[in-house]
XYZ file of C-alpha atoms in Angstrom:
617
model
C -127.413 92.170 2.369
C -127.831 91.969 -1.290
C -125.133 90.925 -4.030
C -124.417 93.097 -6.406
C -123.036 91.379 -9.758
C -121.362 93.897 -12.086
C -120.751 92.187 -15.743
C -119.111 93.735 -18.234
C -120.328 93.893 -21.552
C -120.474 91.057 -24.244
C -117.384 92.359 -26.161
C -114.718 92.225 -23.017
C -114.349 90.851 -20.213
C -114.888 92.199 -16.899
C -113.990 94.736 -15.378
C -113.694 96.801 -11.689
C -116.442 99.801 -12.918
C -118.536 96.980 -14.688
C -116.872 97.950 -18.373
C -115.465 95.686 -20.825
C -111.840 96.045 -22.343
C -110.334 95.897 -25.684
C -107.562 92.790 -26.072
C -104.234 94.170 -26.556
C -103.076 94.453 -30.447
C -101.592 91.287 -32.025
C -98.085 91.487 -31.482
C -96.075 92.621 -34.694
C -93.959 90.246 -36.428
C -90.248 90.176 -36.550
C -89.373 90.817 -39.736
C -86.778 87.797 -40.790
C -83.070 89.066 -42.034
C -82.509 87.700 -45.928
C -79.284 84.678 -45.341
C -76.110 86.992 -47.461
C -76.205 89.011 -50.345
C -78.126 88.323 -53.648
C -75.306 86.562 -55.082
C -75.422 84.157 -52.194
C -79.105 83.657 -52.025
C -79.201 82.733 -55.771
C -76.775 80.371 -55.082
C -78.672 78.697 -52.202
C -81.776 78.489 -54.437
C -79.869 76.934 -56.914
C -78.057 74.644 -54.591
C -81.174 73.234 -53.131
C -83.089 72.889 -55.860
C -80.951 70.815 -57.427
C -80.057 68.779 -54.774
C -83.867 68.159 -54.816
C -84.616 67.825 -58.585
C -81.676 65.272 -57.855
C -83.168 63.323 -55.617
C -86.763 63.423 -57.489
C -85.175 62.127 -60.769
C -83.523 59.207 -58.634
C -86.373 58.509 -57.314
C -89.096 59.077 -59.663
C -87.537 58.463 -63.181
C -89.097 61.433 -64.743
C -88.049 60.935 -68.988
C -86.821 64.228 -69.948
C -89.453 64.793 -72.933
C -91.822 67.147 -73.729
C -93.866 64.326 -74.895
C -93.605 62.843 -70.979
C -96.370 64.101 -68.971
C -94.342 63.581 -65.867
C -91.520 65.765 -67.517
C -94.168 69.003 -67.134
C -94.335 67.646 -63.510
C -90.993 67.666 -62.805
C -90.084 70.994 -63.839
C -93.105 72.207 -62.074
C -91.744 70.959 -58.932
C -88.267 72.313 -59.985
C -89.891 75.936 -60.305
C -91.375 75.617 -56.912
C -88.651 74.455 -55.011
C -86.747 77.592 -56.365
C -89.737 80.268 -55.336
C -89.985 78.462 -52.200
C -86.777 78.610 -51.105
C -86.307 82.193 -52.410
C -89.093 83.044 -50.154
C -86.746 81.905 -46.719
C -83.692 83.178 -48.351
C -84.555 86.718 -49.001
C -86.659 86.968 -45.164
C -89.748 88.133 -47.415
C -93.214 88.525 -45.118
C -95.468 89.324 -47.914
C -99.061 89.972 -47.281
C -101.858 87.946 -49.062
C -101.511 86.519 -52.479
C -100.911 89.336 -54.439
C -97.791 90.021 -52.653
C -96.547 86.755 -53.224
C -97.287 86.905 -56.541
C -95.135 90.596 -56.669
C -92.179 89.097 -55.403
C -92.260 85.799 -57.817
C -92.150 88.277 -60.561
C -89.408 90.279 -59.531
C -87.238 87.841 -57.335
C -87.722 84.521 -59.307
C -88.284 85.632 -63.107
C -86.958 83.072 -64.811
C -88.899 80.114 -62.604
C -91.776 82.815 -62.937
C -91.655 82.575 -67.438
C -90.721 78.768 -67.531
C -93.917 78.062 -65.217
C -95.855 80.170 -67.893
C -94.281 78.386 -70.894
C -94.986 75.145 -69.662
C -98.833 75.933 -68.439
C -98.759 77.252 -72.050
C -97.518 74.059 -74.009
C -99.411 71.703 -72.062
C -102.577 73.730 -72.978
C -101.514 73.256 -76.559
C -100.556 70.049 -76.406
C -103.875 68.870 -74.828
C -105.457 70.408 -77.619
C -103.401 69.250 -80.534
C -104.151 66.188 -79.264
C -107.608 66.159 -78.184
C -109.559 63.220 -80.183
C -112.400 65.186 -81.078
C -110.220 67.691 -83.350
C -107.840 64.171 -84.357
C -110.237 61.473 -84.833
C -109.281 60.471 -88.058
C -105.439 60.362 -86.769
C -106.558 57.921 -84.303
C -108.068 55.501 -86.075
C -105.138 55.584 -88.283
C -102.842 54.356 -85.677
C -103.610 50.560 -86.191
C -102.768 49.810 -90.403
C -105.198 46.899 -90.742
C -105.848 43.965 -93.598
C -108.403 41.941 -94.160
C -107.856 37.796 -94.174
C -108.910 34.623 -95.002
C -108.844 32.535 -91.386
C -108.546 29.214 -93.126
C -105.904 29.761 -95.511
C -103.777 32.019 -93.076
C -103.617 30.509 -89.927
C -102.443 26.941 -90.104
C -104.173 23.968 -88.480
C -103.050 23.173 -85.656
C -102.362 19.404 -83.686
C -102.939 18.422 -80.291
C -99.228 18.183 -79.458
C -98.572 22.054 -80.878
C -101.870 23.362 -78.667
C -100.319 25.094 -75.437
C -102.085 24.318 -72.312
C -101.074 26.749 -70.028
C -102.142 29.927 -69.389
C -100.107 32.713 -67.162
C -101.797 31.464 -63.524
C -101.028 27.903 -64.131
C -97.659 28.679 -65.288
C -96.951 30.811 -61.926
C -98.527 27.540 -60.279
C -95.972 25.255 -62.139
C -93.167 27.878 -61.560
C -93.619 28.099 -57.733
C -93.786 24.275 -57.318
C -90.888 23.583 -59.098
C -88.648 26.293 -57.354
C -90.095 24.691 -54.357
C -88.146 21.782 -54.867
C -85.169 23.400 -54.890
C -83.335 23.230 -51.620
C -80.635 25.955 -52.264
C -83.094 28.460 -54.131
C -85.947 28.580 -51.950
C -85.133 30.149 -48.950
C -83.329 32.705 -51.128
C -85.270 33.735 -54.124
C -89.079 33.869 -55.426
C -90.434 33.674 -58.846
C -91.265 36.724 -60.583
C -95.390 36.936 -61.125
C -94.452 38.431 -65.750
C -94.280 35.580 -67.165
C -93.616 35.815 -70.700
C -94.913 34.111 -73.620
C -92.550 33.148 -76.279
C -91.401 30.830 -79.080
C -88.194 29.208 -78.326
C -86.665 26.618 -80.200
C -89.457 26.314 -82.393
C -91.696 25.523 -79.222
C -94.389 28.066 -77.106
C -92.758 28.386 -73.733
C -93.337 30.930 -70.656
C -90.377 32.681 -69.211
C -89.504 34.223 -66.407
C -87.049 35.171 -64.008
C -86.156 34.726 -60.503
C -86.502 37.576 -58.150
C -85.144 38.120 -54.474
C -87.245 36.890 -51.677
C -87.267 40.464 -49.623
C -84.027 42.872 -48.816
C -82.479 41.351 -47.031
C -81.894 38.504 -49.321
C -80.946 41.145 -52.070
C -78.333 42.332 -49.942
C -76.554 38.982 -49.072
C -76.663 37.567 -52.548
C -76.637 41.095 -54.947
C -72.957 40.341 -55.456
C -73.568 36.924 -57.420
C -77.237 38.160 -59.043
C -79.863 36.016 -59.669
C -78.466 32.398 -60.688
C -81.168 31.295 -62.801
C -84.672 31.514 -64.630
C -87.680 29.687 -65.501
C -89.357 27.942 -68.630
C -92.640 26.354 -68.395
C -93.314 24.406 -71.773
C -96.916 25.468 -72.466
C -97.635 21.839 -74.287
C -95.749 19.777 -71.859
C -96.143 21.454 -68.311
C -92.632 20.477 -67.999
C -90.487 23.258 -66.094
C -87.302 23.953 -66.449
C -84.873 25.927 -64.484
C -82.030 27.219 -66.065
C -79.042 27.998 -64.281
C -76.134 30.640 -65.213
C -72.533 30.562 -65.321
C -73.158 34.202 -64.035
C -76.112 35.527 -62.512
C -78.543 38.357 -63.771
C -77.600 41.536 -62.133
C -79.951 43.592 -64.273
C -83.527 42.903 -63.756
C -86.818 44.597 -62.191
C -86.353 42.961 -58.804
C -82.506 44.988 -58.049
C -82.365 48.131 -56.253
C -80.000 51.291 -56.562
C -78.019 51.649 -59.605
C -78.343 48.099 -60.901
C -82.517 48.482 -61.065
C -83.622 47.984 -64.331
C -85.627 51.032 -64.905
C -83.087 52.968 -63.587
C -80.411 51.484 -65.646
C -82.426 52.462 -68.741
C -83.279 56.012 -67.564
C -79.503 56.917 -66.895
C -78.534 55.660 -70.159
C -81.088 56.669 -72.135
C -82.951 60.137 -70.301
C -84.860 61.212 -73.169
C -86.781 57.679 -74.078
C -90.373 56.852 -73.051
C -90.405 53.027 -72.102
C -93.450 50.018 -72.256
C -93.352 47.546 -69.477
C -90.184 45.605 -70.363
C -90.332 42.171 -70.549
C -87.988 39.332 -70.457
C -87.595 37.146 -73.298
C -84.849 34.449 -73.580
C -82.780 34.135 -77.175
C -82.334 30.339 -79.235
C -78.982 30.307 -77.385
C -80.764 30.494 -73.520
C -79.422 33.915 -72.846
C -81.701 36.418 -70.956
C -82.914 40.002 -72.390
C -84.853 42.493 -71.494
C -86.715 43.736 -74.574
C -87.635 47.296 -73.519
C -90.188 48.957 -75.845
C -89.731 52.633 -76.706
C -92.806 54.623 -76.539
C -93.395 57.554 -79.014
C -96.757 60.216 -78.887
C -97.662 60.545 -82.746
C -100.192 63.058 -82.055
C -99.552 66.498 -80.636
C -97.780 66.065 -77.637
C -99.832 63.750 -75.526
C -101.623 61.664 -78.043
C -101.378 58.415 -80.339
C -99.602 56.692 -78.245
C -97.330 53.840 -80.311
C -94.162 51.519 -79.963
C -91.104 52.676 -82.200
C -88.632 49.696 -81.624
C -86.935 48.861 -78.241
C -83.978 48.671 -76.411
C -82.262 45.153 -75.699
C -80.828 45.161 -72.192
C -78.213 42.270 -71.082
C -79.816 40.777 -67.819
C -76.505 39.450 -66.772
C -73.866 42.248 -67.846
C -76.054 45.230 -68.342
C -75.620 46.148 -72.272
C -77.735 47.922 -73.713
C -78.240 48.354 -77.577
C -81.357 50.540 -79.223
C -82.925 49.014 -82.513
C -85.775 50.603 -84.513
C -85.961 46.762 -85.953
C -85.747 44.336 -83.290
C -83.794 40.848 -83.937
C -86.251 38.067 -85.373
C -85.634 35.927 -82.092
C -87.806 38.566 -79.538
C -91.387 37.997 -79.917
C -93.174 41.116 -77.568
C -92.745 44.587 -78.347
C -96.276 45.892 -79.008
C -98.094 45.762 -75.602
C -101.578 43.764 -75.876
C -103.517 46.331 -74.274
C -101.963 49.279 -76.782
C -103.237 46.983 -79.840
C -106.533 46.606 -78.197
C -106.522 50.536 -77.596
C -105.520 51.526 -81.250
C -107.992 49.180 -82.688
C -110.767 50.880 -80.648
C -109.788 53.852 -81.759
C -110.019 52.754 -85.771
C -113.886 51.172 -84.510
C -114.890 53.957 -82.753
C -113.378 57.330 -85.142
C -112.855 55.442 -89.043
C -116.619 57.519 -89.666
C -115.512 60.433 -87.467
C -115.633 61.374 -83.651
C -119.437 62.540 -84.069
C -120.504 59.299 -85.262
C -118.969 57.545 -82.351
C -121.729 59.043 -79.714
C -124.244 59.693 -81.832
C -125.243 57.728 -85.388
C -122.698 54.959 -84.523
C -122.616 53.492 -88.026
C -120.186 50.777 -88.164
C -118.731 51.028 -84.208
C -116.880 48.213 -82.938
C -114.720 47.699 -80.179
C -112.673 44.880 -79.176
C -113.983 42.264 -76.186
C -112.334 42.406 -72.810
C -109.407 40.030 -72.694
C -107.210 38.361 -75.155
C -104.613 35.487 -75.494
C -101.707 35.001 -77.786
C -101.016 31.936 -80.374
C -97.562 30.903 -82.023
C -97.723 30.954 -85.544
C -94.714 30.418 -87.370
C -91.490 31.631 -85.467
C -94.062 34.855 -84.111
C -96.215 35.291 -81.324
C -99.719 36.755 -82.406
C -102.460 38.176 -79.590
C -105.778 37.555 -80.450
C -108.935 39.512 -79.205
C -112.632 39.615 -80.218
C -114.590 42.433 -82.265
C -118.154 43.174 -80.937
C -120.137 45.657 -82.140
C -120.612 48.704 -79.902
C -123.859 47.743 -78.331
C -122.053 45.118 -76.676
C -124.645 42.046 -77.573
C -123.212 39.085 -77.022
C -121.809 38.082 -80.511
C -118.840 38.985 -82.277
C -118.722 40.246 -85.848
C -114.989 38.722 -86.088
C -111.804 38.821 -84.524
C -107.860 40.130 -84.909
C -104.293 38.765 -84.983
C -101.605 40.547 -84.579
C -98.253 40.340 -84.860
C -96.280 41.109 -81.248
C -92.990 42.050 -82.475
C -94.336 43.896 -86.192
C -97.886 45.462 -84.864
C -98.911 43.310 -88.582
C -102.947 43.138 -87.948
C -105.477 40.874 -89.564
C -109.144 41.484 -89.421
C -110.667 38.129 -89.852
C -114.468 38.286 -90.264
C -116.235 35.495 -88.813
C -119.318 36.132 -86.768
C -120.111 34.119 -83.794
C -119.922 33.915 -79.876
C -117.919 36.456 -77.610
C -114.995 34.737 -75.650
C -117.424 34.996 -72.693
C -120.874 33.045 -73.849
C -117.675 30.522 -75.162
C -116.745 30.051 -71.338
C -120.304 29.879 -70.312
C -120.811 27.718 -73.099
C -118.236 25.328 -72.062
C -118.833 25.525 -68.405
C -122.458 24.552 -68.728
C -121.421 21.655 -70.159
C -119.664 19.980 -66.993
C -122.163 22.347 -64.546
C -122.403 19.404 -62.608
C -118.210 19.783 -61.805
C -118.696 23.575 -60.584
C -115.395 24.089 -62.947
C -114.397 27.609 -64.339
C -113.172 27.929 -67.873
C -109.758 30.231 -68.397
C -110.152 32.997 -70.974
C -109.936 31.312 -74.362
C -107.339 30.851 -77.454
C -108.432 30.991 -81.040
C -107.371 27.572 -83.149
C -107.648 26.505 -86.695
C -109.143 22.936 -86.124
C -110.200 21.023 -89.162
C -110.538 24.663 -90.912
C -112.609 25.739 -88.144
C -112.044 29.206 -86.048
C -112.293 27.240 -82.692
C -112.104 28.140 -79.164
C -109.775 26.203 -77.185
C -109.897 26.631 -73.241
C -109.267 24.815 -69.934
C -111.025 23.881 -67.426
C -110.452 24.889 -63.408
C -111.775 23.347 -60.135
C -112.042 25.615 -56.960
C -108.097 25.277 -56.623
C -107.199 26.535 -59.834
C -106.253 23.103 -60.842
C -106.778 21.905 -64.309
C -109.216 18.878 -65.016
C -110.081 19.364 -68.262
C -110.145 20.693 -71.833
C -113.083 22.256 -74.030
C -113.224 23.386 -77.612
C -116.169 25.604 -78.688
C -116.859 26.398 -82.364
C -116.646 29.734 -82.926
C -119.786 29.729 -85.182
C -122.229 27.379 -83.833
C -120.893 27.697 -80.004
C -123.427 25.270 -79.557
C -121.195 22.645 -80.761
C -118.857 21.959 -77.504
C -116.614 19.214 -76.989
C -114.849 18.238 -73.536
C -112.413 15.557 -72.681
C -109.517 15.263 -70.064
C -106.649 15.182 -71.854
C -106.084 17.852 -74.994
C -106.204 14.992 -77.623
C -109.216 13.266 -76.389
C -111.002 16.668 -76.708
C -110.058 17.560 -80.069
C -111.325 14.029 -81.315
C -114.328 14.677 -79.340
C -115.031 17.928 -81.272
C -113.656 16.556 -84.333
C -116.577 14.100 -84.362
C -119.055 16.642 -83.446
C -118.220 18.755 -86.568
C -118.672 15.595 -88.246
C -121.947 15.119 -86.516
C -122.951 18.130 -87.703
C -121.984 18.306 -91.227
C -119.069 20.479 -90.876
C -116.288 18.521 -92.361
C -116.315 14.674 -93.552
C -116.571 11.956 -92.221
C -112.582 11.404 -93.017
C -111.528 14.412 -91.454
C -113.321 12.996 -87.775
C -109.813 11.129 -86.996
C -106.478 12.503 -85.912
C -103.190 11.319 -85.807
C -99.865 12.620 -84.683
C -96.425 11.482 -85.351
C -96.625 8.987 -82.231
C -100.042 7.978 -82.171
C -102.248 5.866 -84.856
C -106.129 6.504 -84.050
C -108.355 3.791 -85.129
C -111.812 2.100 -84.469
C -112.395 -0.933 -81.993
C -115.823 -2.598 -82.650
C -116.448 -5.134 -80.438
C -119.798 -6.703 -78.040
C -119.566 -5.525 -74.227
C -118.652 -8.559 -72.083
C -118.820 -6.150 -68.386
C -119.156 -2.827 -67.051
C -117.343 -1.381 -64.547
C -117.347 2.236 -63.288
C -115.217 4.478 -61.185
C -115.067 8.109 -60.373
C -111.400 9.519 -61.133
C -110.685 13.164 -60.752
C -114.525 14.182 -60.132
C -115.704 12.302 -63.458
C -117.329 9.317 -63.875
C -114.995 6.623 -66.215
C -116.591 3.460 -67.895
C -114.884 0.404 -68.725
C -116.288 -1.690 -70.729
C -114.978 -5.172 -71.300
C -114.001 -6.394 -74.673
C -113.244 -9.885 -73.647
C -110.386 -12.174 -72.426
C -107.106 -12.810 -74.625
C -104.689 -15.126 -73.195
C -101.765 -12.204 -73.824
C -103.698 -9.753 -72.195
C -106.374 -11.089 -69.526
C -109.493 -9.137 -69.264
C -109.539 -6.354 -72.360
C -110.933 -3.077 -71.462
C -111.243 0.200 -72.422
C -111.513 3.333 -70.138
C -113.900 6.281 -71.103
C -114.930 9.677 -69.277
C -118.621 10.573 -69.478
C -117.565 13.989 -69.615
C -116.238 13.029 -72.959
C -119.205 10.434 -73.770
C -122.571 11.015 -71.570
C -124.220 8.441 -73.393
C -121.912 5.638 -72.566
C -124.403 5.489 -69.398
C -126.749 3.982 -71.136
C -125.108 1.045 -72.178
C -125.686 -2.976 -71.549
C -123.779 -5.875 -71.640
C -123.909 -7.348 -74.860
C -124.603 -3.838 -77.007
C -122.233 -3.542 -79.478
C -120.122 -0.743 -79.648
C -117.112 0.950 -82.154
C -114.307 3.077 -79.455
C -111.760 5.389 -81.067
C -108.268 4.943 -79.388
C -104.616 5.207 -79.734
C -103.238 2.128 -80.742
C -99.405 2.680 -80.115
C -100.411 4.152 -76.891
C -99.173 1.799 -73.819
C -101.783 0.512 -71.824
C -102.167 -0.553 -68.358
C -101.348 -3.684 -67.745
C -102.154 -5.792 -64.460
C -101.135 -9.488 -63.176
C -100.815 -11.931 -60.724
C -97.942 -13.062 -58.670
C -96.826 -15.752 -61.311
C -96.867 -12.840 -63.562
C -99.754 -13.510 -65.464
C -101.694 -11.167 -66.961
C -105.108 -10.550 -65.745
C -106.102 -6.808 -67.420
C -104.867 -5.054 -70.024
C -106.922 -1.098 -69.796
C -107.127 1.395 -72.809
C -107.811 4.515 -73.033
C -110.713 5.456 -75.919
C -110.748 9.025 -76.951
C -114.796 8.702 -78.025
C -117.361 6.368 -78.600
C -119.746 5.539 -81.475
C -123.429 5.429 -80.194
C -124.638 4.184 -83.403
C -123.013 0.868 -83.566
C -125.277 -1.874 -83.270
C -123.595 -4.917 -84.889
C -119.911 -6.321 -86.055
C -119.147 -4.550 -89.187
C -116.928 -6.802 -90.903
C -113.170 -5.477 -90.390
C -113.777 -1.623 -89.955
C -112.811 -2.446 -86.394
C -110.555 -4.611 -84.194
C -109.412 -5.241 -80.661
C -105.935 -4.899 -79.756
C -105.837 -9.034 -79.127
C -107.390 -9.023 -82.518
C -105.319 -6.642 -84.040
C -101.737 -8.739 -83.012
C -101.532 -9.036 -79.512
C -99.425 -6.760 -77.387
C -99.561 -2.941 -78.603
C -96.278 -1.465 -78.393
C -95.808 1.750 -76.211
C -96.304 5.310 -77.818
């Protein structure tokens, strides 16, 4: 017999006379019972949104300031805690948005006008401060003079010329706190390390930090018991330990927390990065630089003194003028910033996109130099269309914002590094971003130079000018004789000016005929000696040079005559025999004379020739 399939239609289901049915109506809501009278619900609102707004400023560090962008967001949050919990409180089931909005009018007024007032200001603040209506404010931020290079900044000697940058000082830092037996397990080295003059000499400081939380918990009772100073000339390290420990630093937690010590005690004050500086009598600060919004609300943003926080006892003292020992208060990057602005707006916001008449811009990166008791940063000015030159370059003063345009057109930092690193292309070594010197009246880029590990192997100066002219060597002073001699080479300064000396050292000429050549290859670069001859105080005379520092030494023969430059109060090495006897006697020459082709009467001696033994440096 047939089937028969009855199905109902496509809007219900089926059914027993083949018709579809309608789904039952949703199923109405409950309508929620408001917690108390009004009285009591106000109070609940107010209850929890304080205990929120509590827990967000804890947390969050919001600076109560209508300058503070965050402020705007913490209210905000404030007002919406309030309507939301009024919403629960009162058992309101609005319907759609315009309901909602009915009942924030009439149940939470006052959350409803301060939202409105603060949508409101931060309208007009974005506006007062918008750089297209305040371009000329901008590029007022940043007073600037014009110098003289050579006069202002003083020449500078190999023993004043610091060596290490921030990643080699974190290297140093780590190794030495390494060798500490009741540190390491404990404590780690905090990656801000701050440059400084202290005691008349450029240092990097930093302090110690806990190793995880633990370690904060089982030793926050004592603080941290010391902090680091790398010598930027020396590389020596130095780790300073306190009578008390630091309980007031970036690395403690809960009250103690830096940051949070600062926003307690002063709730209305934007803060810069702090940083930790160290005063002439070793104790450690945190210089904490207030930040102020000179235009509008929002805009021109600018230091206006700092506060000096105690890292061991937690005192804290505001000064518009900070004492003459802290040496960073104006953050790099904010120089860099308000310069920009003065390149980019000085002929208006217009002229900025479209004539660009006169644009420049500062380079990306910069580096800081001691001069005097002050620290300076120094950065690059290119012109806008980013070529590959610079029209000059600025100084400025890290604890005064005092700014010096110095106009001297040559090679960005950047062609400097490639400059330098083409020269020993055959080492693979990377050159660290550079520092401006005086040398011999010459802007001058001083830099190191990297291997794969980060280590340093050597040193390169690159004239700012002619970054042609590029000098290497493997210690600081043989490089700056190197590229003393090129300026010489090249008719930059006389003759004279080719030698340095220092208060330990007495550079002079040894001209003498070539009795051997050895070679060796020490620390990736090939080293000549070249044998002066045999002296019965001092065996077999010779004198060690890099080819880094003097290619064409390759090409040299026994029996050329040649004229070194070396230290003669340095202390040689010395070699003998069993019975004591010496056998070689090594110097180290800082460069080498190509042009010498014959004794030349007594512009030059050997050591033996000179007096015998040279007495140490």
């Amino acid at each position: 017999m047939p089937f028969d399939f009855h199905f109902g239609n496509m809007n219900g289901g089926f059914g027993p006379d083949g018709q579809g049915f309608t789904p039952p109506p949703p199923r109405e809501r409950k309508p929620r019972k408001a917690i108390g009278n009004k009285a009591t619900r106000v109070l609940i609102n107010i209850v929890v949104t304080l205990v929120v707004g509590a827990a967000y400023f804890y947390l969050r560090l919001p600076a109560l300031n209508l300058h503070a962008e965050e402020f705007y967001t913490f209210v905000l949050l404030l007002c919406a805690v309030y309507v939301g919990c009024a919403l629960f409180t009162s058992g309101f089931q609005g319907e759609g948005v315009k309901g909602y909005f009915g009942f924030v009018k009439k149940q939470c007024t006052i959350p409803f006008l301060v939202l409105i007032v603060m949508v409101a200001t931060i309208a007009v603040g974005a506006l007062t401060s918008w750089v297209v209506f305040r371009a000329a404010s901008y590029s007022e931020l940043l007073p600037i003079k014009t110098g003289d290079f050579a006069a202002e900044v003083d020449e500078i000697s190999y023993g004043q010329i610091p060596m290490v940058d921030r990643d080699s000082a974190a290297r140093l830092g780590a190794r030495k706190l390494g060798e500490l037996a009741d540190m390491v397990s404990q404590f780690e080295v905090l990656p801000n390390y701050t440059q400084i003059n202290y005691q008349g000499r450029p240092v990097r400081v930093t302090s110690l930090g806990y190793a995880d939380l633990i370690k904060w918990f089982t030793n926050r009772s004592e603080g941290l018991p010391a902090y680091l100073i790398v010598d930027m000339v020396s590389q020596d390290v130095e780790v300073v330990r306190l009578k008390e420990g630091m309980k007031y630093t970036t690395a403690e937690h809960l009250g103690r927390n830096l940051y949070r010590h600062l926003r307690f005690g002063y709730p209305t004050f934007m803060f810069a990065e702090p940083v930790f500086e160290i005063d002439e009598e070793g104790m450690p600060w945190w210089v904490c630089p207030r930040m102020v919004k000179s235009i509008g609300l929002f805009g021109g943003t600018d230091i206006k003194g700092a506060v000096l926080v105690n890292a061991v006892t937690g005192e804290s003292q505001y000064y518009e003028e900070v004492p003459s020992w802290v040496d960073q208060v104006y953050v790099a990057e904010l120089i860099m910033q308000q310069y920009d602005y003065y390149g980019q707006y000085h002929n208006g916001f217009f002229n900025s996109i479209f004539g660009q008449r006169d644009v420049t811009i500062t380079t990306d990166g910069y580096n800081y130099i001691a001069i005097g008791d002050d620290v300076y940063m120094y950065t690059g000015v290119t012109s806008v269309t980013s070529d590959q030159s610079n029209i000059g370059f600025l100084l400025s003063n890290q604890r005064t914002k005092e700014t010096s345009f110095y106009s001297v057109a040559g090679a960005t930092e950047e062609s400097a590094m490639r400059s330098a690193e083409g020269q020993v292309q055959q080492m693979s070594y990377i050159a660290t971003f550079p520092l401006l010197l005086n040398i011999a009246d010459q802007p001058t880029y001083f830099m190191a130079l990297k291997d794969a590990a980060g280590l340093v192997k050597m040193y390169a100066m690159v004239n700012v000018e002619q970054y042609q002219i590029v000098a290497t060597g493997q210690t600081v002073a043989d490089c700056e004789i190197n590229y003393r001699q090129m300026l010489a080479n090249n008719n930059l300064i006389e003759k004279e000016d080719a030698t340095i000396s220092g208060g330990e050292e007495d550079m002079g000429p040894a001209e003498f005929e070539i009795t051997d050549i050895r070679t060796a290859v020490i620390d990736g670069s090939t080293n000549y000696f070249l044998g002066a001859g045999t002296y019965e105080e001092q065996g077999q005379v010779y004198y060690r040079i890099s080819a880094a520092d003097a290619p064409h030494a390759a090409l040299l023969e026994v029996g050329d005559w040649v004229m070194l430059g070396y230290d003669r109060l340095q202390e040689p090495e010395r070699f003998t025999n069993l019975e004591k006897e010496p056998i070689y006697t090594i110097y180290r020459a800082t460069y080498l004379n190509p042009e010498s082709s014959g004794p030349s009467g007594d512009s030059g001696q050997t050591p033996a020739e000179a007096g015998g033994d040279v007495p140490a440096a």
